[in-house]
């Protein structure tokens, strides 16, 4: 191998290295022109994207970099996207955030406070009033709809609840008649439409649906509620530049202090953002541990 | 005319204003029609876009989960675009039926969105997923069918509205054209009327002026002109009358002047031989021994020579009046003396017995405010005496002669001599001051003419008029208290005295 060939290969290798790692370098050193934030499906995904676009526009304006959004079709997908698509950050539900912190060392930045003054949410187990279900025993052999295996309110909580009430094998308990609606709202509609007898849902989604259609509260009844956990938290990758993270956090926490920020918050349907840290997810991890045996027993669906 | 011009211009302004209003209205109407068409076309595009959006989303739906499936973010963008399109439809004004269809379409779009979200986010067995997919697809198909139906309906409506709008535009163009033509015609008519109203009378006046210029002073404007031109024509005719009078007077004055000069010249030439004749007759009558009868003939010749001499003197006085020797004197004293002379003349009249028999009462109405005047007292006495003797002649047996003086603020005095005699025929009043004009059988016709020359020589005037009530005439003499030049000089002196600071 001649000296010229070696030099050529070295140059090409260097070029490849630079092109492959340039985006990361930019992100790490805070010189990137755009960032990508993920959204987990919760309500109607189209409405949800519309709502988050107001926030993204405000952040783009304040940070001076373009903030792009991408929506997930599944709750758990966000973890994969963090790994494969170099997601810079995501608005994560409590369980996904807990998993992300644990597995990917994601860093929580801030959580929104909803119009009710709450930044936390809890899980509901609900049934149709005409189903005759009032306790866990009544659920035996009926159809249950979960939201997604990656949700605290829509999966972990009902599993933990059932486990506490002596149900260790949900396959046999429900005669294998359970499925995942994908979103909290879909779970509510599934029970309402009779496609399932029991459902699990996040309280904020449930209450919002009830506000929009009061007849829902006349048809459904909540039979169990979980402890509260942070509803949504913006978590960023551990590769995210520290300065940019701090600026992002500062912008979010100062939003309710400016006119434009208030307007964006109103469109985003939140009162303000509050700071978040990893300790907020300890109880979720605890709940996950409680449910883990059930998950282990019925398998990861 | 002024009123007509104002009304015409006001009419033109109103016409212009109406034209602007009509034009603006038509332009607005046309623009509104075109805007409506444009909007309809936009709506049509929106509907077509809506159909395309739904078809795109349907395509995304059918290919979801396959190799041809799009990323979720693209599907979300497509669905949001679809929603935006569906939302745009309600931004426009629609008929209630269409509005209802659009609302239904929006409702379907929301359901479609919900079903799509449900399908995309659901985790279930294949059959359930397929059912969810079919459910969403059915809604999508319904939206496409409805959108296509609406597009078809809209197309038909658009075609009809386009035809209607184009008809309205065409009609508007016709109305605009007709309005402009009518406005032009009205403007032309008003302009012609105005031009005729001005040029015709002006031409008539111009023609009259030119006719007068040629010397035809008898010419009058007989045509009935309108408005201010009528007043102008009346004034013009009055001016022509005045011009004619002045021209006649000038002619007469010139003629009289020529006659006077001629008479004066002749008088001067006649007087010398006449003096010779008189002296010769007197010498002959003294030297010769004549019969009484012959002596009377000689005396008659001498008297006639004297009469000719007096006539010649009068002619000379008229033609070359002596320059007045002005002094300040009391006019009342001169009048008193004149009346006394007249009375004496009346008593001692040697040639007319009838004069002696007359009983004349003189009334003196003197204004005590009348002070001295500056004039030639002898010439004025001649004038007064002439007038008083004429008044005596006018009275047949008994009568009253009133002599009156008045002072006027404009530094003039008026002396009037009024009798209650037989008066004068109005036809001869104008001729009474003409030389050689007389109503007396033995008059020379120079007395009043000379009197007029003397009064005018003093800067005054003399007029005659029949008395308004009763018989007789009144001669009125107006004289300046001082000669005009002297008054002017005095005014300058007074002015200078009033402003000593100017020196």
mmCIF file with all atom_site columns, C-alpha atoms in Angstrom, chain B residues 86-87 89-91 94-111 146 150:
data_model
loop_
_atom_site.group_PDB
_atom_site.id
_atom_site.type_symbol
_atom_site.label_atom_id
_atom_site.label_alt_id
_atom_site.label_comp_id
_atom_site.label_asym_id
_atom_site.label_entity_id
_atom_site.label_seq_id
_atom_site.pdbx_PDB_ins_code
_atom_site.Cartn_x
_atom_site.Cartn_y
_atom_site.Cartn_z
_atom_site.occupancy
_atom_site.B_iso_or_equiv
_atom_site.pdbx_formal_charge
_atom_site.auth_seq_id
_atom_site.auth_comp_id
_atom_site.auth_asym_id
_atom_site.auth_atom_id
_atom_site.pdbx_PDB_model_num
ATOM 1  C CA . UNK B 1 86  ? -62.932 20.990 5.570  1.00 0.00 ? 86  UNK B CA 1
ATOM 2  C CA . UNK B 1 87  ? -62.782 23.898 8.015  1.00 0.00 ? 87  UNK B CA 1
ATOM 3  C CA . UNK B 1 89  ? -65.477 25.525 3.634  1.00 0.00 ? 89  UNK B CA 1
ATOM 4  C CA . UNK B 1 90  ? -67.384 27.175 6.484  1.00 0.00 ? 90  UNK B CA 1
ATOM 5  C CA . UNK B 1 91  ? -65.413 30.398 6.152  1.00 0.00 ? 91  UNK B CA 1
ATOM 6  C CA . UNK B 1 94  ? -73.402 29.438 1.872  1.00 0.00 ? 94  UNK B CA 1
ATOM 7  C CA . UNK B 1 95  ? -77.053 28.750 1.393  1.00 0.00 ? 95  UNK B CA 1
ATOM 8  C CA . UNK B 1 96  ? -78.596 26.922 4.372  1.00 0.00 ? 96  UNK B CA 1
ATOM 9  C CA . UNK B 1 97  ? -78.796 23.609 2.475  1.00 0.00 ? 97  UNK B CA 1
ATOM 10 C CA . UNK B 1 98  ? -75.145 23.779 1.479  1.00 0.00 ? 98  UNK B CA 1
ATOM 11 C CA . UNK B 1 99  ? -74.180 24.998 4.939  1.00 0.00 ? 99  UNK B CA 1
ATOM 12 C CA . UNK B 1 100 ? -75.847 21.958 6.418  1.00 0.00 ? 100 UNK B CA 1
ATOM 13 C CA . UNK B 1 101 ? -73.988 19.686 3.985  1.00 0.00 ? 101 UNK B CA 1
ATOM 14 C CA . UNK B 1 102 ? -70.707 21.340 4.850  1.00 0.00 ? 102 UNK B CA 1
ATOM 15 C CA . UNK B 1 103 ? -71.342 20.934 8.560  1.00 0.00 ? 103 UNK B CA 1
ATOM 16 C CA . UNK B 1 104 ? -72.136 17.293 7.940  1.00 0.00 ? 104 UNK B CA 1
ATOM 17 C CA . UNK B 1 105 ? -68.914 17.005 5.979  1.00 0.00 ? 105 UNK B CA 1
ATOM 18 C CA . UNK B 1 106 ? -67.000 18.541 8.836  1.00 0.00 ? 106 UNK B CA 1
ATOM 19 C CA . UNK B 1 107 ? -68.635 16.191 11.276 1.00 0.00 ? 107 UNK B CA 1
ATOM 20 C CA . UNK B 1 108 ? -67.665 13.276 9.049  1.00 0.00 ? 108 UNK B CA 1
ATOM 21 C CA . UNK B 1 109 ? -64.129 14.619 8.854  1.00 0.00 ? 109 UNK B CA 1
ATOM 22 C CA . UNK B 1 110 ? -63.950 14.722 12.647 1.00 0.00 ? 110 UNK B CA 1
ATOM 23 C CA . UNK B 1 111 ? -65.278 11.155 12.813 1.00 0.00 ? 111 UNK B CA 1
ATOM 24 C CA . UNK B 1 146 ? -70.116 13.618 -0.411 1.00 0.00 ? 146 UNK B CA 1
ATOM 25 C CA . UNK B 1 150 ? -70.838 18.756 -3.439 1.00 0.00 ? 150 UNK B CA 1
#
